[in-house]
Amino acid sequence: MYYDLTKGRIGKCLILFALPMIAGNLLQQFYNIADTLIVGRVLGKNALAAVGSAYTLMTFLTSVFLGLSMGSGALFSIYKGKGSDRELRLSVVHAFGLIMSVTVMLNVVVYLFTDLILWFLRVPEEVYDGMKTYLLVIFAGLVATSLYNFFACLLRAMGNSTVPLVFLAVSTVINIVLDLLFVAVWSMGIGGAALATIIAQYISGLGITVFALRCCPQVIPKKSELKWNGGILKEIVNLSSMTCIQQSVMNFGILMVQGLV
């Protein structure tokens, strides 16, 4: 459902808009609990430690994409509220290019420096191989995570906070089912748990991308608008850099504490 936050009773609109986002945060916690529960029960404590340690790193990387998307979403909301369709389209295409570029760059970096990252996190020897195996698979899902976060923030900027929750719920169910299948039934080990996660991520990421482009055609730029616009990009960077730092700084601190522990 789409809510126009520029009309009607402010309190009611905000509550109805916020409830799916609150539910999404709770669902995300359930997603993580189910994932670690299956791995811990089936593969044992070392596999659980490896997945848990990898999850902290993935949360940090995801917070970078989420912060960039939230900052961009704020700009989308501003142009949507002003009725500036051309600026909205320009901001969408510039933000998408920026966030996907950062995603690809981070993806290359983490693959090239996986061993260095594990050393930096002081991963114990008994967990090292399992965590490396898990990360080498799970890193392939960074693009899907970035797609989901970008288009979820875009839909929220358009006034729809329900559809991102639906895709997250579908992803959660798929991940749990595939975890049980790959880990408990087919005995694919820790790599199977990671594979289950990225399959679910790509289904939700690609699904929400198709939905957003089909249901919000006004955000698709025209060919004549596919040009560099330094002013728009500067606005995106100004908003996104702060939200990116805000989202990622605490998770980076958790990584540091994990390394010390």
PDB file of C-alpha atoms in Angstrom:
ATOM      1  CA  MET A   1       0.000   0.000   0.000  1.00  0.00           C
ATOM      2  CA  TYR A   2       1.235   3.488  -0.877  1.00  0.00           C
ATOM      3  CA  TYR A   3       0.953   6.330   1.623  1.00  0.00           C
ATOM      4  CA  ASP A   4       1.194   9.982   0.669  1.00  0.00           C
ATOM      5  CA  LEU A   5       2.869  11.433   3.746  1.00  0.00           C
ATOM      6  CA  THR A   6       2.169  14.978   2.528  1.00  0.00           C
ATOM      7  CA  LYS A   7      -1.583  14.534   3.044  1.00  0.00           C
ATOM      8  CA  GLY A   8      -3.928  13.451   5.809  1.00  0.00           C
ATOM      9  CA  ARG A   9      -3.308  13.012   9.525  1.00  0.00           C
ATOM     10  CA  ILE A  10       0.426  12.928  10.174  1.00  0.00           C
ATOM     11  CA  GLY A  11       0.336  10.571  13.162  1.00  0.00           C
ATOM     12  CA  LYS A  12      -1.828   7.937  11.484  1.00  0.00           C
ATOM     13  CA  CYS A  13       0.197   8.018   8.245  1.00  0.00           C
ATOM     14  CA  LEU A  14       3.507   7.693  10.099  1.00  0.00           C
ATOM     15  CA  ILE A  15       2.314   4.774  12.223  1.00  0.00           C
ATOM     16  CA  LEU A  16       0.883   2.855   9.245  1.00  0.00           C
ATOM     17  CA  PHE A  17       4.047   3.537   7.256  1.00  0.00           C
ATOM     18  CA  ALA A  18       6.375   2.551  10.117  1.00  0.00           C
ATOM     19  CA  LEU A  19       4.700  -0.697  11.191  1.00  0.00           C
ATOM     20  CA  PRO A  20       5.959  -2.788   8.210  1.00  0.00           C
ATOM     21  CA  MET A  21       9.480  -1.434   8.797  1.00  0.00           C
ATOM     22  CA  ILE A  22       9.339  -2.453  12.469  1.00  0.00           C
ATOM     23  CA  ALA A  23       8.037  -5.890  11.459  1.00  0.00           C
ATOM     24  CA  GLY A  24      10.880  -6.165   8.938  1.00  0.00           C
ATOM     25  CA  ASN A  25      13.494  -5.557  11.630  1.00  0.00           C
ATOM     26  CA  LEU A  26      11.914  -8.220  13.849  1.00  0.00           C
ATOM     27  CA  LEU A  27      11.719 -10.645  10.916  1.00  0.00           C
ATOM     28  CA  GLN A  28      15.395 -10.054  10.165  1.00  0.00           C
ATOM     29  CA  GLN A  29      16.271 -11.138  13.712  1.00  0.00           C
ATOM     30  CA  PHE A  30      14.172 -14.287  13.330  1.00  0.00           C
ATOM     31  CA  TYR A  31      15.933 -14.955  10.023  1.00  0.00           C
ATOM     32  CA  ASN A  32      19.335 -14.856  11.755  1.00  0.00           C
ATOM     33  CA  ILE A  33      18.178 -16.977  14.699  1.00  0.00           C
ATOM     34  CA  ALA A  34      16.764 -19.678  12.411  1.00  0.00           C
ATOM     35  CA  ASP A  35      19.921 -19.687  10.295  1.00  0.00           C
ATOM     36  CA  THR A  36      22.284 -20.130  13.255  1.00  0.00           C
ATOM     37  CA  LEU A  37      19.970 -22.614  14.973  1.00  0.00           C
ATOM     38  CA  ILE A  38      19.990 -24.971  11.996  1.00  0.00           C
ATOM     39  CA  VAL A  39      23.757 -24.710  11.511  1.00  0.00           C
ATOM     40  CA  GLY A  40      24.480 -25.145  15.227  1.00  0.00           C
ATOM     41  CA  ARG A  41      22.204 -28.162  15.671  1.00  0.00           C
ATOM     42  CA  VAL A  42      23.328 -29.973  12.515  1.00  0.00           C
ATOM     43  CA  LEU A  43      26.989 -28.996  12.014  1.00  0.00           C
ATOM     44  CA  GLY A  44      28.157 -28.354  15.572  1.00  0.00           C
ATOM     45  CA  LYS A  45      29.732 -25.586  17.624  1.00  0.00           C
ATOM     46  CA  ASN A  46      32.672 -24.774  15.314  1.00  0.00           C
ATOM     47  CA  ALA A  47      30.369 -24.298  12.330  1.00  0.00           C
ATOM     48  CA  LEU A  48      28.095 -22.163  14.490  1.00  0.00           C
ATOM     49  CA  ALA A  49      31.049 -20.021  15.565  1.00  0.00           C
ATOM     50  CA  ALA A  50      32.173 -19.649  11.946  1.00  0.00           C
ATOM     51  CA  VAL A  51      28.718 -18.561  10.742  1.00  0.00           C
ATOM     52  CA  GLY A  52      28.250 -16.250  13.718  1.00  0.00           C
ATOM     53  CA  SER A  53      31.608 -14.565  13.139  1.00  0.00           C
ATOM     54  CA  ALA A  54      30.937 -14.260   9.405  1.00  0.00           C
ATOM     55  CA  TYR A  55      27.521 -12.784  10.125  1.00  0.00           C
ATOM     56  CA  THR A  56      29.117  -9.890  12.023  1.00  0.00           C
ATOM     57  CA  LEU A  57      31.308  -9.088   9.020  1.00  0.00           C
ATOM     58  CA  MET A  58      28.386  -9.364   6.603  1.00  0.00           C
ATOM     59  CA  THR A  59      26.297  -7.089   8.812  1.00  0.00           C
ATOM     60  CA  PHE A  60      29.026  -4.468   8.582  1.00  0.00           C
ATOM     61  CA  LEU A  61      29.212  -4.709   4.786  1.00  0.00           C
ATOM     62  CA  THR A  62      25.420  -4.667   4.478  1.00  0.00           C
ATOM     63  CA  SER A  63      25.243  -1.567   6.679  1.00  0.00           C
ATOM     64  CA  VAL A  64      27.387   0.268   4.120  1.00  0.00           C
ATOM     65  CA  PHE A  65      24.876  -0.480   1.329  1.00  0.00           C
ATOM     66  CA  LEU A  66      21.944   0.243   3.619  1.00  0.00           C
ATOM     67  CA  GLY A  67      23.389   3.601   4.663  1.00  0.00           C
ATOM     68  CA  LEU A  68      23.994   4.643   1.062  1.00  0.00           C
ATOM     69  CA  SER A  69      20.478   3.549   0.082  1.00  0.00           C
ATOM     70  CA  MET A  70      18.852   5.341   3.028  1.00  0.00           C
ATOM     71  CA  GLY A  71      20.593   8.605   2.146  1.00  0.00           C
ATOM     72  CA  SER A  72      19.537   8.243  -1.477  1.00  0.00           C
ATOM     73  CA  GLY A  73      16.005   7.384  -0.379  1.00  0.00           C
ATOM     74  CA  ALA A  74      15.827  10.663   1.543  1.00  0.00           C
ATOM     75  CA  LEU A  75      16.592  12.549  -1.669  1.00  0.00           C
ATOM     76  CA  PHE A  76      14.030  10.475  -3.595  1.00  0.00           C
ATOM     77  CA  SER A  77      11.437  11.425  -0.979  1.00  0.00           C
ATOM     78  CA  ILE A  78      12.262  15.110  -1.292  1.00  0.00           C
ATOM     79  CA  TYR A  79      11.815  15.112  -5.070  1.00  0.00           C
ATOM     80  CA  LYS A  80       8.701  12.942  -4.808  1.00  0.00           C
ATOM     81  CA  GLY A  81       7.156  15.382  -2.325  1.00  0.00           C
ATOM     82  CA  LYS A  82       8.020  18.356  -4.523  1.00  0.00           C
ATOM     83  CA  GLY A  83       6.584  16.652  -7.604  1.00  0.00           C
ATOM     84  CA  SER A  84       9.908  17.003  -9.427  1.00  0.00           C
ATOM     85  CA  ASP A  85       9.715  13.894 -11.606  1.00  0.00           C
ATOM     86  CA  ARG A  86      12.752  14.708 -13.754  1.00  0.00           C
ATOM     87  CA  GLU A  87      15.001  15.282 -10.733  1.00  0.00           C
ATOM     88  CA  LEU A  88      13.602  12.111  -9.169  1.00  0.00           C
ATOM     89  CA  ARG A  89      14.590  10.055 -12.199  1.00  0.00           C
ATOM     90  CA  LEU A  90      18.035  11.652 -12.332  1.00  0.00           C
ATOM     91  CA  SER A  91      18.632  10.990  -8.653  1.00  0.00           C
ATOM     92  CA  VAL A  92      17.547   7.349  -9.007  1.00  0.00           C
ATOM     93  CA  VAL A  93      19.898   6.602 -11.890  1.00  0.00           C
ATOM     94  CA  HIS A  94      22.850   8.428 -10.293  1.00  0.00           C
ATOM     95  CA  ALA A  95      22.289   6.784  -6.911  1.00  0.00           C
ATOM     96  CA  PHE A  96      21.966   3.351  -8.508  1.00  0.00           C
ATOM     97  CA  GLY A  97      25.219   3.841 -10.409  1.00  0.00           C
ATOM     98  CA  LEU A  98      27.032   5.024  -7.275  1.00  0.00           C
ATOM     99  CA  ILE A  99      25.766   2.229  -5.016  1.00  0.00           C
ATOM    100  CA  MET A 100      26.388  -0.529  -7.565  1.00  0.00           C
ATOM    101  CA  SER A 101      29.909   0.799  -8.146  1.00  0.00           C
ATOM    102  CA  VAL A 102      30.621   0.716  -4.416  1.00  0.00           C
ATOM    103  CA  THR A 103      29.130  -2.781  -4.226  1.00  0.00           C
ATOM    104  CA  VAL A 104      31.308  -4.156  -7.020  1.00  0.00           C
ATOM    105  CA  MET A 105      34.397  -2.473  -5.565  1.00  0.00           C
ATOM    106  CA  LEU A 106      33.741  -3.930  -2.104  1.00  0.00           C
ATOM    107  CA  ASN A 107      33.031  -7.331  -3.638  1.00  0.00           C
ATOM    108  CA  VAL A 108      36.404  -7.343  -5.379  1.00  0.00           C
ATOM    109  CA  VAL A 109      38.207  -6.144  -2.239  1.00  0.00           C
ATOM    110  CA  VAL A 110      36.727  -8.774   0.081  1.00  0.00           C
ATOM    111  CA  TYR A 111      37.494 -11.584  -2.346  1.00  0.00           C
ATOM    112  CA  LEU A 112      41.084 -10.409  -2.861  1.00  0.00           C
ATOM    113  CA  PHE A 113      41.757  -9.907   0.834  1.00  0.00           C
ATOM    114  CA  THR A 114      39.733 -12.671   2.479  1.00  0.00           C
ATOM    115  CA  ASP A 115      42.763 -14.117   4.287  1.00  0.00           C
ATOM    116  CA  LEU A 116      43.859 -10.681   5.454  1.00  0.00           C
ATOM    117  CA  ILE A 117      40.360  -9.963   6.768  1.00  0.00           C
ATOM    118  CA  LEU A 118      40.324 -13.240   8.698  1.00  0.00           C
ATOM    119  CA  TRP A 119      43.734 -12.438  10.163  1.00  0.00           C
ATOM    120  CA  PHE A 120      42.555  -8.950  11.117  1.00  0.00           C
ATOM    121  CA  LEU A 121      39.534 -10.432  12.905  1.00  0.00           C
ATOM    122  CA  ARG A 122      41.824 -12.866  14.788  1.00  0.00           C
ATOM    123  CA  VAL A 123      39.723 -15.861  13.784  1.00  0.00           C
ATOM    124  CA  PRO A 124      40.680 -18.967  15.861  1.00  0.00           C
ATOM    125  CA  GLU A 125      42.342 -21.823  14.007  1.00  0.00           C
ATOM    126  CA  GLU A 126      39.514 -24.281  14.650  1.00  0.00           C
ATOM    127  CA  VAL A 127      37.013 -21.880  13.061  1.00  0.00           C
ATOM    128  CA  TYR A 128      39.241 -20.468  10.291  1.00  0.00           C
ATOM    129  CA  ASP A 129      38.578 -22.976   7.480  1.00  0.00           C
ATOM    130  CA  GLY A 130      34.822 -23.053   8.056  1.00  0.00           C
ATOM    131  CA  MET A 131      34.519 -19.281   8.158  1.00  0.00           C
ATOM    132  CA  LYS A 132      36.622 -18.884   5.007  1.00  0.00           C
ATOM    133  CA  THR A 133      34.492 -21.441   3.163  1.00  0.00           C
ATOM    134  CA  TYR A 134      31.317 -19.674   4.276  1.00  0.00           C
ATOM    135  CA  LEU A 135      32.597 -16.222   3.297  1.00  0.00           C
ATOM    136  CA  LEU A 136      33.821 -17.263  -0.153  1.00  0.00           C
ATOM    137  CA  VAL A 137      30.255 -18.332  -0.965  1.00  0.00           C
ATOM    138  CA  ILE A 138      28.316 -15.663   0.920  1.00  0.00           C
ATOM    139  CA  PHE A 139      30.299 -12.780  -0.629  1.00  0.00           C
ATOM    140  CA  ALA A 140      28.632 -13.658  -3.949  1.00  0.00           C
ATOM    141  CA  GLY A 141      25.373 -12.393  -2.455  1.00  0.00           C
ATOM    142  CA  LEU A 142      26.565  -8.818  -1.844  1.00  0.00           C
ATOM    143  CA  VAL A 143      25.124  -7.616  -5.151  1.00  0.00           C
ATOM    144  CA  ALA A 144      21.731  -9.128  -4.287  1.00  0.00           C
ATOM    145  CA  THR A 145      21.798  -7.503  -0.834  1.00  0.00           C
ATOM    146  CA  SER A 146      22.630  -4.163  -2.409  1.00  0.00           C
ATOM    147  CA  LEU A 147      19.795  -4.498  -4.943  1.00  0.00           C
ATOM    148  CA  TYR A 148      17.284  -5.324  -2.228  1.00  0.00           C
ATOM    149  CA  ASN A 149      18.304  -2.423   0.003  1.00  0.00           C
ATOM    150  CA  PHE A 150      18.320   0.085  -2.866  1.00  0.00           C
ATOM    151  CA  PHE A 151      14.905  -0.782  -4.235  1.00  0.00           C
ATOM    152  CA  ALA A 152      13.422  -1.233  -0.757  1.00  0.00           C
ATOM    153  CA  CYS A 153      14.483   2.334   0.076  1.00  0.00           C
ATOM    154  CA  LEU A 154      13.175   3.519  -3.298  1.00  0.00           C
ATOM    155  CA  LEU A 155       9.754   1.963  -2.660  1.00  0.00           C
ATOM    156  CA  ARG A 156       9.635   3.464   0.829  1.00  0.00           C
ATOM    157  CA  ALA A 157      10.475   6.852  -0.680  1.00  0.00           C
ATOM    158  CA  MET A 158       7.492   6.376  -2.995  1.00  0.00           C
ATOM    159  CA  GLY A 159       5.315   5.681   0.054  1.00  0.00           C
ATOM    160  CA  ASN A 160       5.275   1.864   0.036  1.00  0.00           C
ATOM    161  CA  SER A 161       6.817   0.213   3.091  1.00  0.00           C
ATOM    162  CA  THR A 162       4.778  -3.008   2.803  1.00  0.00           C
ATOM    163  CA  VAL A 163       6.270  -4.597  -0.329  1.00  0.00           C
ATOM    164  CA  PRO A 164       9.867  -4.632   1.026  1.00  0.00           C
ATOM    165  CA  LEU A 165       8.519  -6.536   4.059  1.00  0.00           C
ATOM    166  CA  VAL A 166       6.798  -9.058   1.783  1.00  0.00           C
ATOM    167  CA  PHE A 167       9.991  -9.754  -0.162  1.00  0.00           C
ATOM    168  CA  LEU A 168      11.952 -10.051   3.092  1.00  0.00           C
ATOM    169  CA  ALA A 169       9.401 -12.544   4.416  1.00  0.00           C
ATOM    170  CA  VAL A 170       9.605 -14.614   1.226  1.00  0.00           C
ATOM    171  CA  SER A 171      13.401 -14.544   1.427  1.00  0.00           C
ATOM    172  CA  THR A 172      13.302 -15.696   5.057  1.00  0.00           C
ATOM    173  CA  VAL A 173      11.051 -18.674   4.314  1.00  0.00           C
ATOM    174  CA  ILE A 174      13.113 -19.701   1.271  1.00  0.00           C
ATOM    175  CA  ASN A 175      16.349 -19.459   3.249  1.00  0.00           C
ATOM    176  CA  ILE A 176      15.041 -21.632   6.092  1.00  0.00           C
ATOM    177  CA  VAL A 177      13.680 -24.267   3.708  1.00  0.00           C
ATOM    178  CA  LEU A 178      16.926 -24.360   1.700  1.00  0.00           C
ATOM    179  CA  ASP A 179      19.000 -24.448   4.902  1.00  0.00           C
ATOM    180  CA  LEU A 180      17.132 -27.527   6.051  1.00  0.00           C
ATOM    181  CA  LEU A 181      17.468 -29.102   2.598  1.00  0.00           C
ATOM    182  CA  PHE A 182      21.146 -28.291   1.948  1.00  0.00           C
ATOM    183  CA  VAL A 183      22.472 -28.732   5.492  1.00  0.00           C
ATOM    184  CA  ALA A 184      20.244 -31.287   7.209  1.00  0.00           C
ATOM    185  CA  VAL A 185      19.152 -33.439   4.242  1.00  0.00           C
ATOM    186  CA  TRP A 186      21.883 -33.196   1.612  1.00  0.00           C
ATOM    187  CA  SER A 187      24.761 -32.688   4.099  1.00  0.00           C
ATOM    188  CA  MET A 188      26.383 -29.890   2.069  1.00  0.00           C
ATOM    189  CA  GLY A 189      27.993 -28.462   5.193  1.00  0.00           C
ATOM    190  CA  ILE A 190      28.724 -24.840   5.907  1.00  0.00           C
ATOM    191  CA  GLY A 191      28.992 -24.042   2.201  1.00  0.00           C
ATOM    192  CA  GLY A 192      25.426 -25.296   1.774  1.00  0.00           C
ATOM    193  CA  ALA A 193      24.217 -22.892   4.468  1.00  0.00           C
ATOM    194  CA  ALA A 194      25.877 -19.992   2.635  1.00  0.00           C
ATOM    195  CA  LEU A 195      24.450 -21.135  -0.715  1.00  0.00           C
ATOM    196  CA  ALA A 196      20.947 -21.266   0.748  1.00  0.00           C
ATOM    197  CA  THR A 197      21.331 -17.688   1.949  1.00  0.00           C
ATOM    198  CA  ILE A 198      22.527 -16.225  -1.352  1.00  0.00           C
ATOM    199  CA  ILE A 199      19.808 -18.017  -3.344  1.00  0.00           C
ATOM    200  CA  ALA A 200      17.209 -16.444  -1.056  1.00  0.00           C
ATOM    201  CA  GLN A 201      18.960 -13.074  -1.346  1.00  0.00           C
ATOM    202  CA  TYR A 202      18.951 -13.128  -5.151  1.00  0.00           C
ATOM    203  CA  ILE A 203      15.290 -14.127  -5.291  1.00  0.00           C
ATOM    204  CA  SER A 204      14.326 -11.190  -3.061  1.00  0.00           C
ATOM    205  CA  GLY A 205      16.809  -8.786  -4.672  1.00  0.00           C
ATOM    206  CA  LEU A 206      15.826  -9.485  -8.255  1.00  0.00           C
ATOM    207  CA  GLY A 207      12.156  -9.816  -7.345  1.00  0.00           C
ATOM    208  CA  ILE A 208      11.924  -6.411  -5.680  1.00  0.00           C
ATOM    209  CA  THR A 209      13.888  -4.878  -8.579  1.00  0.00           C
ATOM    210  CA  VAL A 210      11.362  -6.133 -11.144  1.00  0.00           C
ATOM    211  CA  PHE A 211       8.448  -5.081  -8.944  1.00  0.00           C
ATOM    212  CA  ALA A 212       9.784  -1.556  -8.402  1.00  0.00           C
ATOM    213  CA  LEU A 213      10.476  -0.958 -12.089  1.00  0.00           C
ATOM    214  CA  ARG A 214       7.080  -2.271 -13.163  1.00  0.00           C
ATOM    215  CA  CYS A 215       5.013  -0.521 -10.497  1.00  0.00           C
ATOM    216  CA  CYS A 216       6.936   2.773 -10.406  1.00  0.00           C
ATOM    217  CA  PRO A 217       7.616   3.553 -14.093  1.00  0.00           C
ATOM    218  CA  GLN A 218       7.983   7.232 -13.221  1.00  0.00           C
ATOM    219  CA  VAL A 219      11.414   6.520 -11.703  1.00  0.00           C
ATOM    220  CA  ILE A 220      12.805   4.999 -14.918  1.00  0.00           C
ATOM    221  CA  PRO A 221      14.976   7.638 -16.647  1.00  0.00           C
ATOM    222  CA  LYS A 222      14.488   8.546 -20.289  1.00  0.00           C
ATOM    223  CA  LYS A 223      17.350   8.104 -22.733  1.00  0.00           C
ATOM    224  CA  SER A 224      17.854  11.848 -22.904  1.00  0.00           C
ATOM    225  CA  GLU A 225      18.297  11.926 -19.120  1.00  0.00           C
ATOM    226  CA  LEU A 226      21.094   9.359 -19.004  1.00  0.00           C
ATOM    227  CA  LYS A 227      23.721  12.038 -18.632  1.00  0.00           C
ATOM    228  CA  TRP A 228      26.173  12.994 -15.911  1.00  0.00           C
ATOM    229  CA  ASN A 229      24.750  15.518 -13.464  1.00  0.00           C
ATOM    230  CA  GLY A 230      27.307  16.666 -10.913  1.00  0.00           C
ATOM    231  CA  GLY A 231      24.762  18.607  -8.849  1.00  0.00           C
ATOM    232  CA  ILE A 232      22.502  15.594  -8.331  1.00  0.00           C
ATOM    233  CA  LEU A 233      25.458  13.335  -7.522  1.00  0.00           C
ATOM    234  CA  LYS A 234      26.758  15.855  -4.978  1.00  0.00           C
ATOM    235  CA  GLU A 235      23.383  15.873  -3.217  1.00  0.00           C
ATOM    236  CA  ILE A 236      23.363  12.080  -3.130  1.00  0.00           C
ATOM    237  CA  VAL A 237      26.882  11.899  -1.719  1.00  0.00           C
ATOM    238  CA  ASN A 238      26.136  14.572   0.897  1.00  0.00           C
ATOM    239  CA  LEU A 239      23.109  12.671   2.186  1.00  0.00           C
ATOM    240  CA  SER A 240      24.420   9.125   1.722  1.00  0.00           C
ATOM    241  CA  SER A 241      27.867   9.590   3.239  1.00  0.00           C
ATOM    242  CA  MET A 242      26.440  10.568   6.636  1.00  0.00           C
ATOM    243  CA  THR A 243      23.856   7.774   6.746  1.00  0.00           C
ATOM    244  CA  CYS A 244      26.508   5.299   5.589  1.00  0.00           C
ATOM    245  CA  ILE A 245      28.826   6.298   8.440  1.00  0.00           C
ATOM    246  CA  GLN A 246      25.953   6.257  10.913  1.00  0.00           C
ATOM    247  CA  GLN A 247      24.861   2.750   9.886  1.00  0.00           C
ATOM    248  CA  SER A 248      28.320   1.202   9.664  1.00  0.00           C
ATOM    249  CA  VAL A 249      30.323   2.740  12.525  1.00  0.00           C
ATOM    250  CA  MET A 250      28.682   0.682  15.288  1.00  0.00           C
ATOM    251  CA  ASN A 251      28.988  -2.550  13.305  1.00  0.00           C
ATOM    252  CA  PHE A 252      32.668  -1.787  12.666  1.00  0.00           C
ATOM    253  CA  GLY A 253      33.097  -1.355  16.420  1.00  0.00           C
ATOM    254  CA  ILE A 254      31.494  -4.753  16.972  1.00  0.00           C
ATOM    255  CA  LEU A 255      34.014  -6.258  14.547  1.00  0.00           C
ATOM    256  CA  MET A 256      36.846  -4.718  16.557  1.00  0.00           C
ATOM    257  CA  VAL A 257      35.470  -6.101  19.819  1.00  0.00           C
ATOM    258  CA  GLN A 258      35.020  -9.515  18.201  1.00  0.00           C
ATOM    259  CA  GLY A 259      38.666  -9.483  17.164  1.00  0.00           C
ATOM    260  CA  LEU A 260      39.751  -8.641  20.697  1.00  0.00           C
ATOM    261  CA  VAL A 261      37.570 -11.353  22.204  1.00  0.00           C
TER     262      VAL A 261
END
